[in-house]
Structures are given as C-alpha cells and as structure tokens.
Coordinates of C-alpha atoms in Angstrom, one line a residue:
M1 CA 15.0 22.4 -5.8
I2 CA 15.8 20.1 -3.1
P3 CA 16.5 22.2 -0.1
D4 CA 20.2 21.7 2.0
L5 CA 19.9 19.4 4.6
S6 CA 23.8 19.3 5.6
K7 CA 23.3 21.8 8.9
T8 CA 20.1 19.4 9.9
L9 CA 22.0 16.2 9.6
V10 CA 24.6 17.9 11.5
E11 CA 22.7 18.5 14.4
L12 CA 20.9 14.8 14.2
K13 CA 24.0 13.0 14.5
K14 CA 24.7 14.0 17.7
Y15 CA 21.2 12.8 18.9
P16 CA 21.0 9.4 17.1
G17 CA 19.7 7.9 20.1
T18 CA 16.4 10.2 18.4
L19 CA 16.0 7.4 16.0
K20 CA 15.4 4.6 18.3
G21 CA 12.0 3.1 18.6
I22 CA 11.0 3.3 14.6
C23 CA 7.7 1.5 14.6
R24 CA 6.5 -0.8 11.2
G25 CA 3.4 -2.8 10.2
I26 CA 3.4 -4.2 6.9
E27 CA 0.0 -5.3 5.1
R28 CA 0.7 -7.4 2.2
E29 CA -2.4 -8.8 -0.5
T30 CA -2.1 -11.5 -2.7
L31 CA -4.2 -13.4 -5.0
R32 CA -5.0 -17.0 -4.4
V33 CA -4.6 -19.0 -8.0
K34 CA -5.1 -22.2 -9.2
Q35 CA -2.1 -24.1 -10.1
D36 CA -2.7 -23.1 -14.1
G37 CA -2.5 -19.7 -13.2
S38 CA -6.6 -18.7 -12.9
L39 CA -8.3 -17.2 -10.1
T40 CA -9.6 -19.9 -7.1
D41 CA -13.7 -19.9 -7.6
T42 CA -13.3 -20.9 -4.0
S43 CA -14.3 -18.8 -1.0
H44 CA -12.0 -18.0 1.6
P45 CA -11.0 -21.1 3.3
T46 CA -12.4 -22.1 6.9
S47 CA -8.8 -23.2 8.3
L48 CA -8.1 -19.6 8.1
G49 CA -10.4 -18.3 10.5
S50 CA -13.0 -15.4 10.4
A51 CA -11.9 -12.9 7.5
L52 CA -13.9 -10.6 9.7
T53 CA -12.8 -10.7 12.9
H54 CA -9.1 -12.2 12.3
Q55 CA -6.3 -10.3 13.6
W56 CA -3.8 -11.3 11.1
I57 CA -5.3 -13.1 8.1
T58 CA -8.4 -11.4 6.0
T59 CA -9.7 -10.8 2.7
D60 CA -9.7 -7.2 0.8
F61 CA -11.9 -6.8 -2.4
A62 CA -12.5 -10.7 -3.3
E63 CA -13.0 -13.7 -1.7
A64 CA -10.1 -14.7 -3.6
L65 CA -8.0 -11.5 -2.4
L66 CA -6.0 -12.6 1.1
E67 CA -4.1 -9.5 3.2
L68 CA -1.7 -11.1 5.6
V69 CA -1.2 -8.0 8.4
T70 CA 1.4 -7.7 11.0
P71 CA -0.1 -6.5 14.0
R72 CA -1.1 -3.2 15.1
D73 CA 1.2 -3.0 18.2
D74 CA 4.0 -1.1 18.0
I75 CA 6.9 -2.8 16.2
D76 CA 10.0 -1.5 16.6
D77 CA 12.3 -4.2 15.4
I78 CA 12.7 -5.5 11.5
N79 CA 14.0 -9.0 12.3
Y80 CA 10.5 -8.9 14.0
L81 CA 8.3 -7.5 11.9
V82 CA 9.6 -10.1 9.0
R83 CA 9.9 -13.0 10.7
F84 CA 6.2 -12.3 12.3
L85 CA 4.8 -11.9 8.8
S86 CA 7.0 -14.7 6.9
D87 CA 4.9 -17.1 9.6
L88 CA 1.8 -15.6 8.4
H89 CA 2.7 -16.7 4.9
R90 CA 4.3 -20.1 5.9
Y91 CA 0.8 -20.7 7.7
V92 CA -1.4 -19.7 4.9
A93 CA 0.7 -21.7 2.8
Q94 CA 0.5 -25.3 4.5
E95 CA -3.2 -24.6 4.4
L96 CA -3.2 -23.9 0.8
T97 CA -2.2 -27.2 -0.7
Q98 CA -3.9 -26.8 -4.2
E99 CA -3.9 -23.1 -4.4
R100 CA -0.7 -20.6 -4.5
M101 CA -0.1 -17.2 -4.1
W102 CA 0.2 -14.8 -6.7
P103 CA 3.0 -13.3 -6.9
F104 CA 2.7 -10.1 -8.7
S105 CA 0.5 -6.9 -8.2
M106 CA -1.2 -7.2 -11.7
P107 CA -4.1 -9.9 -11.6
C108 CA -3.5 -13.2 -12.5
I109 CA -5.8 -14.8 -15.7
I110 CA -9.2 -13.7 -15.3
N111 CA -11.5 -15.3 -18.2
D112 CA -14.9 -13.7 -16.6
P113 CA -14.5 -10.6 -14.4
N114 CA -17.8 -11.0 -13.1
K115 CA -17.0 -14.4 -11.6
I116 CA -15.2 -12.6 -9.3
K117 CA -16.6 -13.2 -5.7
L118 CA -16.6 -10.5 -3.1
A119 CA -15.6 -10.9 -0.2
E120 CA -17.9 -12.1 2.4
Y121 CA -18.0 -11.2 5.6
G122 CA -21.2 -13.2 7.5
K123 CA -24.4 -11.9 7.9
S124 CA -23.8 -9.5 10.7
N125 CA -24.8 -6.2 9.9
I126 CA -20.8 -4.6 9.6
G127 CA -20.2 -7.8 7.7
R128 CA -23.0 -7.1 5.3
M129 CA -22.0 -3.1 5.3
K130 CA -18.4 -4.8 4.3
T131 CA -19.8 -6.8 1.2
L132 CA -22.0 -3.8 0.2
Y133 CA -19.3 -1.5 0.2
R134 CA -17.0 -3.5 -1.9
R135 CA -20.2 -4.5 -4.3
G136 CA -20.0 -0.5 -4.7
L137 CA -16.6 -0.7 -5.7
K138 CA -17.2 -3.3 -8.3
N139 CA -20.0 -1.0 -9.6
R140 CA -17.8 2.1 -9.5
Y141 CA -14.5 0.7 -11.0
G142 CA -15.1 -2.6 -12.2
A143 CA -13.7 -6.0 -10.3
M144 CA -10.6 -6.3 -12.3
M145 CA -9.3 -3.1 -10.5
Q146 CA -10.3 -4.0 -7.2
I147 CA -8.0 -7.3 -7.3
I148 CA -4.5 -5.3 -8.2
A149 CA -2.6 -6.1 -5.3
G150 CA -0.1 -4.3 -3.1
V151 CA 1.9 -3.9 -0.2
H152 CA 1.2 -1.3 2.6
Y153 CA 3.6 0.0 4.7
N154 CA 3.0 1.5 8.2
F155 CA 5.5 4.2 9.6
S156 CA 5.6 6.1 12.4
L157 CA 8.5 8.1 14.5
P158 CA 9.6 8.3 18.1
I159 CA 8.5 11.4 20.0
A160 CA 12.2 11.4 20.7
F161 CA 12.9 12.7 17.3
W162 CA 10.0 14.6 17.0
Q163 CA 10.8 17.2 20.1
K164 CA 14.8 17.2 18.2
S165 CA 13.2 17.8 14.7
L166 CA 10.9 19.9 16.0
G167 CA 13.0 21.9 18.4
K168 CA 10.4 21.5 21.1
T169 CA 10.6 19.6 24.4
N170 CA 6.8 19.9 25.4
I171 CA 5.5 18.6 22.1
T172 CA 1.7 18.5 21.5
T173 CA -0.4 16.2 19.3
E174 CA -0.5 19.1 17.0
D175 CA 3.1 20.1 16.2
I176 CA 3.6 15.9 15.7
S177 CA 0.6 16.1 13.4
S178 CA 2.2 19.0 11.9
G179 CA 5.7 16.6 11.4
Y180 CA 3.6 14.1 9.4
L181 CA 2.2 16.1 7.1
T182 CA 5.2 17.9 6.2
L183 CA 6.4 14.5 5.3
I184 CA 3.5 13.6 3.2
R185 CA 4.4 16.4 1.1
N186 CA 7.6 15.6 0.2
Y187 CA 6.3 11.8 -0.3
Y188 CA 4.4 13.7 -2.7
R189 CA 7.3 15.8 -3.8
F190 CA 9.5 12.9 -4.2
G191 CA 7.9 9.6 -3.2
W192 CA 7.8 8.3 -7.2
I193 CA 11.5 7.3 -6.1
I194 CA 9.4 4.1 -4.8
P195 CA 8.1 3.2 -7.6
Y196 CA 11.6 3.8 -9.7
L197 CA 13.6 1.9 -7.2
F198 CA 10.8 -1.2 -6.6
G199 CA 8.0 -0.9 -8.9
A200 CA 7.4 -4.6 -10.2
S201 CA 4.8 -4.4 -12.4
P202 CA 6.2 -3.0 -16.1
A203 CA 3.9 -6.0 -17.9
M204 CA 0.3 -7.3 -17.6
H205 CA -2.2 -10.5 -18.6
S206 CA -3.3 -8.9 -21.9
S207 CA -6.7 -10.4 -20.1
F208 CA -6.5 -7.5 -17.6
L209 CA -7.7 -5.0 -20.6
E210 CA -10.2 -7.6 -22.4
G211 CA -13.1 -5.0 -23.4
R212 CA -11.5 -2.0 -21.8
K213 CA -10.2 1.1 -24.2
T214 CA -6.6 2.6 -23.0
N215 CA -4.7 5.6 -25.2
L216 CA -1.5 3.5 -23.9
C217 CA 0.6 2.0 -26.7
F218 CA 1.4 -1.2 -25.5
E219 CA 4.0 -4.3 -26.9
T220 CA 2.5 -7.4 -27.1
D221 CA 3.7 -10.9 -27.8
G222 CA 0.5 -11.3 -29.7
K223 CA -0.4 -14.2 -27.0
E224 CA -0.6 -12.8 -23.1
I225 CA 1.8 -9.9 -22.5
L226 CA 1.0 -6.7 -23.1
W227 CA 3.8 -4.1 -21.4
L228 CA 5.5 -0.7 -22.0
P229 CA 9.0 -1.0 -22.2
Y230 CA 10.4 1.5 -19.7
A231 CA 7.4 1.3 -17.2
T232 CA 8.4 0.4 -13.2
S233 CA 4.6 0.7 -12.1
L234 CA 1.6 -0.1 -14.4
R235 CA -0.4 -0.4 -10.7
L236 CA 0.0 3.2 -9.9
S237 CA -0.7 4.3 -13.3
N238 CA -3.7 5.9 -14.8
V239 CA -4.4 2.1 -16.2
G240 CA -4.4 0.7 -12.8
Y241 CA -5.2 1.6 -9.3
N242 CA -6.6 5.2 -8.9
N243 CA -10.0 7.0 -8.6
K244 CA -10.1 7.4 -11.8
K245 CA -13.5 9.5 -11.8
N246 CA -13.4 11.6 -8.6
V247 CA -9.6 12.9 -8.0
L248 CA -9.6 15.2 -5.1
D249 CA -7.1 17.7 -4.3
F250 CA -5.5 16.9 -1.2
T251 CA -2.4 18.9 -0.4
Y252 CA -1.8 18.4 2.9
N253 CA -1.3 21.5 4.2
S254 CA -3.1 21.1 7.6
L255 CA -5.7 17.9 9.2
E256 CA -8.5 20.1 9.2
E257 CA -8.3 20.8 5.6
Y258 CA -7.7 17.3 5.0
V259 CA -10.7 16.0 7.4
D260 CA -12.6 18.5 5.3
T261 CA -12.0 17.5 2.4
L262 CA -12.1 14.0 2.9
N263 CA -15.7 14.7 4.4
N264 CA -17.0 17.0 1.4
A265 CA -15.9 13.6 -0.1
I266 CA -18.1 11.1 1.6
N267 CA -21.1 13.7 1.9
T268 CA -21.8 15.2 -1.3
P269 CA -23.4 13.2 -4.4
S270 CA -21.2 12.4 -7.5
D271 CA -23.0 12.4 -10.7
D272 CA -21.6 9.6 -12.2
Y273 CA -22.6 7.4 -9.1
L274 CA -26.1 8.7 -9.3
K275 CA -26.6 7.2 -12.2
I276 CA -25.5 3.6 -11.2
G277 CA -28.0 4.1 -8.0
I278 CA -28.5 3.0 -4.8
R279 CA -30.6 -0.4 -5.8
D280 CA -30.9 -2.3 -9.0
K281 CA -34.8 -3.4 -10.6
N282 CA -35.0 -6.2 -8.0
N283 CA -34.1 -3.5 -5.0
H284 CA -31.0 -5.2 -4.6
L285 CA -28.3 -2.4 -3.3
L286 CA -25.6 -2.0 -5.4
Q287 CA -23.3 0.4 -3.7
L288 CA -23.5 1.9 0.4
N289 CA -24.5 5.8 -1.1
A290 CA -24.1 7.2 -4.5
N291 CA -21.5 9.9 -2.9
V292 CA -18.1 10.7 -4.2
L293 CA -16.6 8.7 -1.6
Q294 CA -18.5 6.1 -0.3
T295 CA -16.3 5.5 2.9
E296 CA -12.8 6.8 3.6
N297 CA -11.4 3.7 2.6
E298 CA -12.1 4.2 -0.5
L299 CA -9.3 7.2 -1.2
Y300 CA -6.7 5.7 -3.3
V301 CA -3.6 8.1 -2.7
P302 CA 0.3 6.7 -2.5
V303 CA 0.5 7.8 1.4
R304 CA -2.1 8.7 4.2
P305 CA -2.3 10.0 7.6
K306 CA -3.6 7.8 10.0
R307 CA -4.6 6.3 13.4
F308 CA -5.2 3.1 15.2
S309 CA -9.0 2.6 16.4
N310 CA -10.6 -0.1 17.9
S311 CA -14.1 2.1 18.2
A312 CA -16.6 2.7 15.7
N313 CA -15.5 6.6 15.5
P314 CA -14.7 7.0 11.6
G315 CA -10.7 7.6 11.6
R316 CA -11.1 10.9 10.3
D317 CA -13.3 11.9 13.3
L318 CA -10.1 10.5 15.2
L319 CA -7.3 12.3 13.6
L320 CA -8.7 15.7 14.4
Q321 CA -9.3 14.7 18.1
K322 CA -6.0 12.7 19.0
G323 CA -4.0 13.9 15.8
I324 CA -2.2 11.8 13.3
E325 CA -0.5 8.1 14.6
Y326 CA 1.3 7.0 11.8
I327 CA 1.4 7.1 8.1
E328 CA 0.7 4.1 5.8
I329 CA 2.7 3.9 2.4
R330 CA 0.7 2.5 -0.2
S331 CA 2.6 2.8 -3.0
L332 CA 4.7 -0.5 -2.9
D333 CA 4.1 -3.0 -5.2
I334 CA 4.2 -7.0 -4.6
N335 CA 8.5 -7.9 -4.6
P336 CA 7.9 -10.8 -6.6
F337 CA 11.4 -12.0 -5.9
S338 CA 10.6 -12.1 -2.2
T339 CA 8.5 -14.3 -0.5
I340 CA 6.7 -12.2 1.7
G341 CA 6.2 -9.7 -1.0
I342 CA 9.0 -7.2 0.7
N343 CA 12.5 -8.0 1.5
Y344 CA 14.7 -6.2 4.7
D345 CA 16.1 -3.8 2.0
Q346 CA 13.5 -2.3 1.2
I347 CA 12.1 -1.5 4.5
R348 CA 15.6 -0.4 5.8
F349 CA 15.5 2.0 2.6
L350 CA 12.0 3.4 3.4
D351 CA 12.9 4.0 6.8
L352 CA 15.5 6.2 5.3
F353 CA 13.2 7.9 2.5
L354 CA 10.4 8.8 5.6
I355 CA 12.7 9.9 8.0
W356 CA 13.9 12.5 4.7
C357 CA 10.8 13.3 4.1
S358 CA 10.5 14.5 7.3
L359 CA 12.9 16.7 7.6
T360 CA 13.0 18.1 4.0
N361 CA 11.5 21.5 2.8
Q362 CA 8.6 21.9 5.4
S363 CA 6.7 24.6 2.7
K364 CA 3.2 24.3 1.9
M365 CA 1.9 22.8 -1.3
T366 CA -0.1 24.5 -3.7
K367 CA -3.0 22.2 -5.8
E368 CA -0.6 23.3 -8.9
E369 CA 2.4 22.2 -7.7
L370 CA 0.2 18.9 -6.4
H371 CA -0.8 18.6 -9.9
S372 CA 2.6 18.4 -11.2
N373 CA 3.7 15.9 -8.6
R374 CA 0.5 13.6 -9.7
K375 CA 2.3 14.3 -13.4
N376 CA 5.9 13.0 -11.9
W377 CA 4.3 9.9 -10.5
N378 CA 2.7 8.9 -13.5
K379 CA 5.4 9.8 -15.9
I380 CA 7.9 7.1 -13.6
S381 CA 4.8 4.6 -13.1
L382 CA 4.8 4.0 -17.2
E383 CA 8.4 5.3 -18.2
G384 CA 10.4 5.6 -15.5
R385 CA 13.4 3.7 -16.8
K386 CA 13.7 5.8 -19.8
P387 CA 17.2 7.3 -20.7
N388 CA 17.7 10.8 -19.5
L389 CA 14.2 11.0 -18.2
E390 CA 13.3 14.7 -16.5
I391 CA 11.1 15.5 -13.6
D392 CA 9.5 18.4 -13.1
L393 CA 10.5 20.0 -9.9
N394 CA 8.6 23.2 -7.4
G395 CA 5.7 22.7 -9.2
G396 CA 7.1 22.7 -12.7
K397 CA 9.1 25.3 -12.5
D398 CA 12.5 23.5 -12.8
K399 CA 13.4 20.3 -14.6
C400 CA 16.0 17.7 -13.6
T401 CA 16.8 14.3 -14.8
L402 CA 15.6 11.5 -12.4
L403 CA 19.8 11.1 -11.8
E404 CA 20.9 13.9 -10.8
I405 CA 17.9 14.3 -8.2
G406 CA 18.6 10.7 -7.0
K407 CA 22.3 10.9 -6.2
R408 CA 21.4 14.6 -4.4
I409 CA 19.0 12.4 -2.2
F410 CA 21.1 9.9 -1.7
N411 CA 24.0 12.3 -0.3
D412 CA 21.2 12.3 2.5
L413 CA 20.6 9.1 2.5
Y414 CA 23.9 8.0 3.2
Y415 CA 24.5 10.4 5.9
L416 CA 21.2 9.4 7.6
A417 CA 22.3 5.3 7.2
K418 CA 25.6 6.2 9.0
I419 CA 23.3 7.3 12.4
L420 CA 21.2 4.7 12.0
D421 CA 23.7 2.2 11.4
T422 CA 25.7 3.8 14.9
N423 CA 22.4 2.7 16.9
E424 CA 22.4 -0.8 15.6
G425 CA 25.8 -1.2 15.8
D426 CA 26.3 -2.5 11.9
M427 CA 26.1 -1.0 8.4
Q428 CA 22.8 -2.2 7.2
Y429 CA 21.7 1.0 6.4
Q430 CA 24.7 2.1 4.4
N431 CA 24.7 -0.9 2.2
V432 CA 21.1 -0.1 1.4
C433 CA 22.4 3.1 -0.1
N434 CA 25.4 1.7 -2.0
K435 CA 23.0 -0.8 -3.5
F436 CA 20.0 1.1 -4.7
I437 CA 22.2 4.5 -6.0
K438 CA 23.4 2.0 -8.6
F439 CA 19.7 1.6 -9.8
F440 CA 19.6 5.0 -11.0
E441 CA 23.3 4.5 -12.6
N442 CA 22.2 1.3 -14.5
P443 CA 18.3 1.5 -15.1
E444 CA 18.4 -2.6 -15.7
L445 CA 19.2 -3.3 -12.0
T446 CA 15.6 -1.5 -11.2
Y447 CA 13.2 -4.6 -10.1
S448 CA 10.9 -3.9 -13.1
A449 CA 13.6 -3.8 -15.5
R450 CA 14.6 -7.2 -14.0
I451 CA 11.2 -8.8 -13.9
L452 CA 10.0 -7.7 -17.8
H453 CA 13.3 -9.3 -19.0
R454 CA 11.8 -12.6 -17.2
I455 CA 8.3 -11.7 -18.2
K456 CA 9.4 -11.2 -22.2
T457 CA 11.5 -14.3 -22.1
E458 CA 9.5 -17.2 -20.3
G459 CA 6.1 -15.3 -20.7
F460 CA 3.6 -14.2 -17.9
L461 CA 1.9 -16.6 -16.8
T462 CA 5.4 -19.0 -16.8
T463 CA 7.1 -16.4 -15.0
A464 CA 4.2 -15.9 -12.2
M465 CA 3.8 -19.7 -11.6
M466 CA 7.6 -20.7 -11.3
L467 CA 8.0 -17.7 -8.4
A468 CA 4.7 -19.0 -7.1
E469 CA 5.6 -22.6 -6.7
N470 CA 9.3 -21.5 -5.6
H471 CA 7.7 -19.5 -2.7
Y472 CA 5.4 -22.1 -1.7
S473 CA 7.9 -24.5 -1.8
L474 CA 10.0 -22.2 0.5
L475 CA 7.6 -21.6 2.8
K476 CA 5.5 -24.9 3.1
N477 CA 8.9 -26.4 4.5
E478 CA 10.3 -23.8 6.5
S479 CA 9.8 -23.6 10.3
L480 CA 7.5 -21.2 12.2
E481 CA 9.4 -18.5 13.8
I482 CA 7.8 -16.3 16.4
L483 CA 4.3 -17.8 16.1
S484 CA 3.0 -21.2 16.9
Q485 CA 0.9 -23.4 15.3
Q486 CA -1.1 -23.1 18.7
D487 CA -1.6 -19.6 18.3
F488 CA -2.6 -19.9 14.7
L489 CA -5.3 -22.1 16.1
R490 CA -6.4 -20.4 18.9
Q491 CA -6.6 -17.3 16.6
L492 CA -9.2 -19.2 14.0
K493 CA -11.0 -20.6 17.1
E494 CA -10.9 -17.0 18.6
S495 CA -12.1 -15.2 15.7
I496 CA -14.8 -17.6 14.4
E497 CA -16.6 -17.0 18.2
S498 CA -15.9 -13.3 17.4
Q499 CA -18.0 -13.1 14.8
H500 CA -20.7 -15.9 16.1
K501 CA -20.9 -13.3 19.0
I502 CA -21.1 -10.1 16.5
E503 CA -24.2 -11.5 14.9
K504 CA -25.6 -13.2 17.8
N505 CA -26.0 -9.4 19.3
D506 CA -27.0 -7.5 16.5
C507 CA -30.1 -5.9 17.4
M508 CA -30.5 -3.2 14.2
E509 CA -32.1 -3.8 11.2
F510 CA -29.3 -3.9 8.1
E511 CA -31.3 -0.8 6.6
R512 CA -31.7 0.9 9.6
Y513 CA -27.6 0.3 10.1
L514 CA -26.7 1.7 7.5
D515 CA -29.2 4.9 8.0
S516 CA -26.7 5.5 11.5
L517 CA -23.7 5.4 9.0
Y518 CA -24.5 8.8 7.7
Y519 CA -25.0 12.1 11.0

C-alpha cells in the first residue's frame, strides 16, 4: 500500500524554502494540417528557421510534426514558462496562414501513410543521421505510430530539497541521482494518475488502424470514429506509442543498471530488425543499425532520467559521469482545450505529484512489480473511467479501487499544496487539488470524458478542426509577451547560418561518420 508520509510532510512544512527553485521545461509536439483536417504535404516552413539548429522550433519524426521547445536553461517561474511557450505558438500561428496546429495526440486523416514525409535536416552528417534514424523508426514501427503527438515535461528539484529530504548537508551527485530514481520508480507505481486525469485520446480517426489488426473491441459510428467507452489515452496504450517488439525491463534501482540495460539494447542485434536489413536492394540505408534500439532516443517509456548536454557524448555516458540532472515526463497527451497543449493547472499538479513521488516508498522495484505496474498503466489507458475499477498494488499482491487510491494520494498532495502555496503567497496549488480530486469522484469531469462526448456528438474531424481554428484565431491575435519579433528573426537567421556552418565543416564521409557512432 501507500506508505504514511505524515511525519515527512510535517518536517517539510518547517522548511518551505527548500521547495523554492523547482525548474521546468516543456516540449510540445503538434501536426501541421490543412484546413480540411488532412496532413500537410509541405516541408518545414523556411520562415521557422532550421529544424536542425533552431533553439525553440524544430520537428520530430515528420516534416509535418512540429516540436516547440522552451529554453533548456533553468526556468523556475511557471508564468514565465507558460508565456514563453505561448509566444512560440503565437509566432508559429502567424506563419501558418494556410495551415493549422492539430489539437489532438492521435493523428489527423492519413489517406496514405507512405506519403508521410520524414523530417529532413540538411546534408550534414548529423542531419542525414537524424533522417536515417527516422527512416529506421518508420521501418520498425510504421509511420502512423510515429506521428502520434504528446507533451514532454522536464522537471528538476532544488539542491536544498534534496539536502533536507535525504538528510545530508554535503550532498553528492550520486545522492541526487538516487533521489530521482526513487521518484521514477514511484512514477511507475502511481503515475497512471496522469493519463487518468489528463489523458485526452479516448478516440481516433478510423484511418489510423487502416490495414492493421487489433484485439481491442472499438465502438464506431460507422464513418470516421473509433473509440473505447472508458478509455483515457489510446496514445499510451498498446495501440499507441511504444516499443511493441522489444519491451525492456528497466527497474531503475541504480543508475548503473539503467545505463547497462540501455547500452545492451543499443549494442544487441534484434532478430526482427535484422529481417528488415540495413540496406534495400538499391543499396539505400533502411535504418541506423539492426539493434534492439538504434539510439537511446528510441526508448519509449513514461519517464526518463536525463542530463543536459551540448557535447557529442551520448546522454547515457554523461548520466554515469555526472548524474541525473532532471527527469522527462513523457506521458502527457496534448490538452485539446489549451491553445498550447498544456495549462497552468496541469503544471502545478505535476509539481505536486512529482514531489510526492520523490518522498514516498523508497523500496527497490522487482521485475515482477514492473510488469504489474505496466498492466496498471495499460488498464488506465484503455478503461480508466470504468466504474469501480481496481488497480493492483505491491506487484499485484493487493488491489484497491481507483477512487480509494486517488483520495489517499490527494491527502498528501493537499499537505504539499499548502507548503508550496506558502512560498507563492496564494492558494493556486490548493485550488488545483480541490479541482482534480473531483475527477476521481466523477470521471465525467476528466479530459478524456469531456473530449469523447464532443467527438461523439460533433464528429472526430469536426471537433478537431473547430478546436484548431479557435486556437489559431486566439494565438494569431495575441501579442508576444516574453519574446519579440526581432528575437524570432534573429533565431531564424542564426539557425540557418549554424546549419550552413555545420555542413561546410563536415569533413568525414557519411559512412565513416556512422561507423564512428559505435564504439
């Protein structure tokens, strides 16, 4: 069951200042679509700069899949973070006069997946490698899965918090990494609360499953909509975005174990991917390699330990050398009711929940418990709003209803909210608790229930495009708050010049460059 945190929280209340300086970053993905709701066939707009080197505006899998990124420097002000992300959306909206930003995680109308254009990053070795990596993803998982979009939330806690929570003044990077690993293990145990509350992909367009088999019993309107009545996030389910063929058992009990498992996957051939081959009959490269993972970026999990880096060293090497700097939450659906895909309430709830995860149950996680936790996540994704739904605890040894667990967790979150509100001088965090506890008492308040009702009433495409047009209209007419037009023009110019410089300085042939990536 959930450990009693009362003593820990009482002690933390004496030192609210230790929670000042929480840092956050957001990466929001969104498809560019035509005004009829179909995927655009245009290249990444030149007016948005170089997707290879732009600090804030890039692409993910496809030319049409935008990724808007807040600065990688520390941002400890939620208002600044949201306004910065809003400015990115405002600028993009001004440039996409004939296109719109798709407001759902599950894709728009795709008439022919073969026409989805892989993201291009120029003729440099690093640019060609990035495109080849995406070609490998397409050949391994299919292009349809790769254009599912989401929001990534980067989160780090201040040193003062780790000193107090771990009871050490002279804290080391190993101590901090151990604290983040505790957070990650508990996110696996209880993080399904995020898709329950904020999952917003209970339905999808019928074109997504065209020609593909599933054992899920979807309901349909016989035209364009497929849905599951109690689903919260098809994106996070087995039908969505995951490493279907190669599920890796990360228990996050130590950083060395995590990196060793990751290295093993990156250097071990996969029978399935060997069948794809490295080259086709015309000698064109099909993937970076035939290993379980082409690179560490191919690991699709709800949360990952991370470290900022501008070097050529793989992130996993830096993790071992310097420790975990922050965590990346990857289980957020796009919020269709927000112009920027996420809102203030969600950010504040994530703060509360991630702090709670760092304080609770520090026990190690067995593979059996990991598998049980995965089943819980999939259960919530597919039927999270089902009446009297039960969740497995302690690796399946115990069961508890979703409502009971939710209330138990919120008891602690309320206490944490009061501490954070002491720092802020308001009641924003407590208001968030008051709002979201009602989602457990009434599942019809969840994002998934609300958007499913609209989709079933108005249609999948109609709902999406009404939201997209509304978001576009609001963003286009809003003034920039943090950035200026000159900031965007300067970044546009610098990103293009930077790409040209990289291409000019490339002196290694592409084949030798690929060989140099593996050592």
